Amino acid sequence: MCGIIGYVGKHEAEPVLIRGLKRLEYRGYDSAGVAVLGDKLFIRKKPGKIENLEKLLKGQPVSGSIGIGHTRWATHGEPSEKNAHPHTAMSGKIAVVHNGIIENYADLKKELQSRGKVFASDTDTEVVAHLIEDISETEQVPLEEAVRKALGKVVGAYAILAISSDEPDKVVAAKLGSPMVIGLGEEDEHYIASDGAAIVEYTRDVVYLKDNEMAIIPKTGKMVVKTMQNEIAFPEIQTLELSLEALEKKGYAHFMLKEIHEQPQSVQDSMRGRIDPGKGTVKLGGILDFEKKLENAERIIFVSCGTSWHAGLVGDYLFETFARIPAKAEYASEFRYKNPVLGENDVVIAISQSGETADTLSAVKLAKSKGATVLGICNVVGSTLSRETDGGSYTHAGVEIGVASTKAFTAQVSVLAMMALRIGSLKGTLSESRLQELIVELNTIPEKIAAVLEKEGQIQSIAQKYFQATDALFLGRRYGFPVALEGALKLKEISYIHAEGYPAGEMKHGPIALIEEGVPVFAVATKNEHIEKMAANLQEIKARRGSVIAVVTEGDERLKGVSDHLIEIPETEDAFSPLLSVIPLQLLAYHVAVLRGANVDQPRNLAKSVTVE
Ligand code: M6R
């Protein structure tokens, strides 16, 4: 949610800022801007995509070897030029970019206005620029001190970069709650970004700034990291584990399509070294120290948002099925407000692709404060979630850039499946022979996903038939229910068709009123003991002239008479069926969105990682 980039070195800053912003565009694309320090402070900004900013820079070039940039996901104030970052104050000497939210901005703004400060935007960020300027002027302190004092007045979350034409030899960076990584290049060059993807082409030596730390990054010499109390900190230099290749589309029209097709590999990678089908064993290094806790847990609570919440719901079923531990999937954004009853015998598992989702991180903080053991399932190595949890497992799905999450979901589900099997076997709720059977089956999932991907042609023609629909329903029972929710989310977020996911049994309690001629109903109806009930639900839809598209198990003809289209997928254990049944729904959403001319990788109003609450 908003991406920031900075460069300090000997070369022109602008190309580095623009390339970095393009890599960060998935975090928001409402507007973009740069501020560059050369013989003066140049500011250029434009609403919309980075290409608009690039065009502007062609006509109005900037020059200088220190610069900051920003790509915005609007929170305070509509997407417009005046609300685009960088923000300046009245003298025009200070420029600030910010990712996060200043919660007390209204009070700060009122106070600054009462002292004659005139605001040019509706953003929360602008108060920071005015505060820095005000403190510099009234207290005659250098930029570093002014930033420290300004942030001392701020309540909220931020990753901030500030420059001043009075001190044209440095960038001051500070962080609380929002991510920031600083890359150490050659010849004392420094690259600063919200995400390693923006700087990996220049360096792999990085420092992750911690909360309540500041970095003073000079044009010549080494950067200095300090705490907000002005004490020197000694950050660890880490290696950025990211391949540049992973950041390219590799011939696919969109990142989302590439990521859908990567799933045989990403699921394989999520299981690599963790299962041994020959021996029938499963082990996850990151939870070894917490196995006793999990085994004896009174409850397991999953906290997450969006697609990761759907994975949590699958986790809920998996843990209850295999480990017989009461489990619950909670929306992170609600969990924190319900004053949850939690104790040291509970294990909270936070699930997040990015590891930066603000609601999930707040839920983690709350769970820790109540004494629960908190584990994470996360894709981004080194993310805040991975640092804030007691332990956990990476999903190893590889970089996910498409805003609509796909391969992250299947990798999360496979990690959850492995965890549930491991704990079930330790608890003895799963026999050795059954465990072996399940592990052998889990090992076949990547090739079965590849077989589902072969159905893309059929799914494309179904998309062709229904892409003009205004509403769609997704139904499923048991493991099919979270997949129905995920199918509906995928369709609505990238094609803007109104879509709802329901447990199939709930149909008759209300949603059936929506069914009329031609309304497409997508049924996740793979083989299990509830299939007859599912058939009855679909009958009810057909009786009301709805159109039924059912995802079924190969060779299972029971839904033939009640479906307009059957998408057959390979047979698997019911518990692993989400790993296969979600694929046709991802492809369907993708092709519908393409047919509707929507921007698949950058759907309107969304951003890849939601770092505001
Ligand atoms: O990075 P996270 O997994 O924590 O993100 C959670 C949600 O914001 C995310 O899954 C979102 O719902 C996606 N756009 C879904 O495709």
mmCIF file with all atom_site columns, C-alpha atoms and ligand atoms in Angstrom, residues 305-308 352-354 357 403-405 489-490 493 610, ligand 1:
data_model
loop_
_atom_site.group_PDB
_atom_site.id
_atom_site.type_symbol
_atom_site.label_atom_id
_atom_site.label_alt_id
_atom_site.label_comp_id
_atom_site.label_asym_id
_atom_site.label_entity_id
_atom_site.label_seq_id
_atom_site.pdbx_PDB_ins_code
_atom_site.Cartn_x
_atom_site.Cartn_y
_atom_site.Cartn_z
_atom_site.occupancy
_atom_site.B_iso_or_equiv
_atom_site.pdbx_formal_charge
_atom_site.auth_seq_id
_atom_site.auth_comp_id
_atom_site.auth_asym_id
_atom_site.auth_atom_id
_atom_site.pdbx_PDB_model_num
ATOM   1  C CA . CYS A 1 305 ? -7.251  -11.297 5.462  1.00 0.00 ? 305 CYS A CA 1
ATOM   2  C CA . GLY A 1 306 ? -8.656  -11.828 1.973  1.00 0.00 ? 306 GLY A CA 1
ATOM   3  C CA . THR A 1 307 ? -7.302  -14.846 0.165  1.00 0.00 ? 307 THR A CA 1
ATOM   4  C CA . SER A 1 308 ? -5.095  -15.688 3.140  1.00 0.00 ? 308 SER A CA 1
ATOM   5  C CA . SER A 1 352 ? -0.047  -13.652 4.962  1.00 0.00 ? 352 SER A CA 1
ATOM   6  C CA . GLN A 1 353 ? 1.528   -13.648 1.519  1.00 0.00 ? 353 GLN A CA 1
ATOM   7  C CA . SER A 1 354 ? 3.253   -10.301 2.010  1.00 0.00 ? 354 SER A CA 1
ATOM   8  C CA . THR A 1 357 ? -0.757  -6.672  6.064  1.00 0.00 ? 357 THR A CA 1
ATOM   9  C CA . VAL A 1 403 ? -2.688  -8.124  -7.077 1.00 0.00 ? 403 VAL A CA 1
ATOM   10 C CA . ALA A 1 404 ? -5.050  -11.090 -7.218 1.00 0.00 ? 404 ALA A CA 1
ATOM   11 C CA . SER A 1 405 ? -3.393  -13.718 -5.094 1.00 0.00 ? 405 SER A CA 1
ATOM   12 C CA . LEU A 1 489 ? -13.218 -12.996 -4.479 1.00 0.00 ? 489 LEU A CA 1
ATOM   13 C CA . LYS A 1 490 ? -11.066 -13.638 -7.556 1.00 0.00 ? 490 LYS A CA 1
ATOM   14 C CA . GLU A 1 493 ? -11.661 -8.200  -7.599 1.00 0.00 ? 493 GLU A CA 1
ATOM   15 C CA . VAL A 1 610 ? -2.540  -3.513  2.485  1.00 0.00 ? 610 VAL A CA 1
HETATM 16 O O1 . M6R B 2 .   ? -0.375  -10.306 1.916  1.00 0.00 ? 1   M6R B O1 1
HETATM 17 P P1 . M6R B 2 .   ? -1.597  -10.913 2.552  1.00 0.00 ? 1   M6R B P1 1
HETATM 18 O O2 . M6R B 2 .   ? -1.763  -12.349 2.236  1.00 0.00 ? 1   M6R B O2 1
HETATM 19 O O3 . M6R B 2 .   ? -1.669  -10.656 4.025  1.00 0.00 ? 1   M6R B O3 1
HETATM 20 O O4 . M6R B 2 .   ? -2.810  -10.141 1.901  1.00 0.00 ? 1   M6R B O4 1
HETATM 21 C C1 . M6R B 2 .   ? -4.112  -10.374 2.317  1.00 0.00 ? 1   M6R B C1 1
HETATM 22 C C2 . M6R B 2 .   ? -5.113  -9.793  1.356  1.00 0.00 ? 1   M6R B C2 1
HETATM 23 O O5 . M6R B 2 .   ? -4.931  -8.407  1.250  1.00 0.00 ? 1   M6R B O5 1
HETATM 24 C C3 . M6R B 2 .   ? -5.010  -10.409 -0.037 1.00 0.00 ? 1   M6R B C3 1
HETATM 25 O O6 . M6R B 2 .   ? -5.159  -11.793 0.007  1.00 0.00 ? 1   M6R B O6 1
HETATM 26 C C4 . M6R B 2 .   ? -6.088  -9.810  -0.957 1.00 0.00 ? 1   M6R B C4 1
HETATM 27 O O7 . M6R B 2 .   ? -7.352  -10.185 -0.545 1.00 0.00 ? 1   M6R B O7 1
HETATM 28 C C5 . M6R B 2 .   ? -5.835  -10.219 -2.412 1.00 0.00 ? 1   M6R B C5 1
HETATM 29 N N1 . M6R B 2 .   ? -6.089  -9.113  -3.290 1.00 0.00 ? 1   M6R B N1 1
HETATM 30 C C6 . M6R B 2 .   ? -6.701  -11.349 -2.842 1.00 0.00 ? 1   M6R B C6 1
HETATM 31 O O8 . M6R B 2 .   ? -6.482  -11.705 -4.171 1.00 0.00 ? 1   M6R B O8 1
#
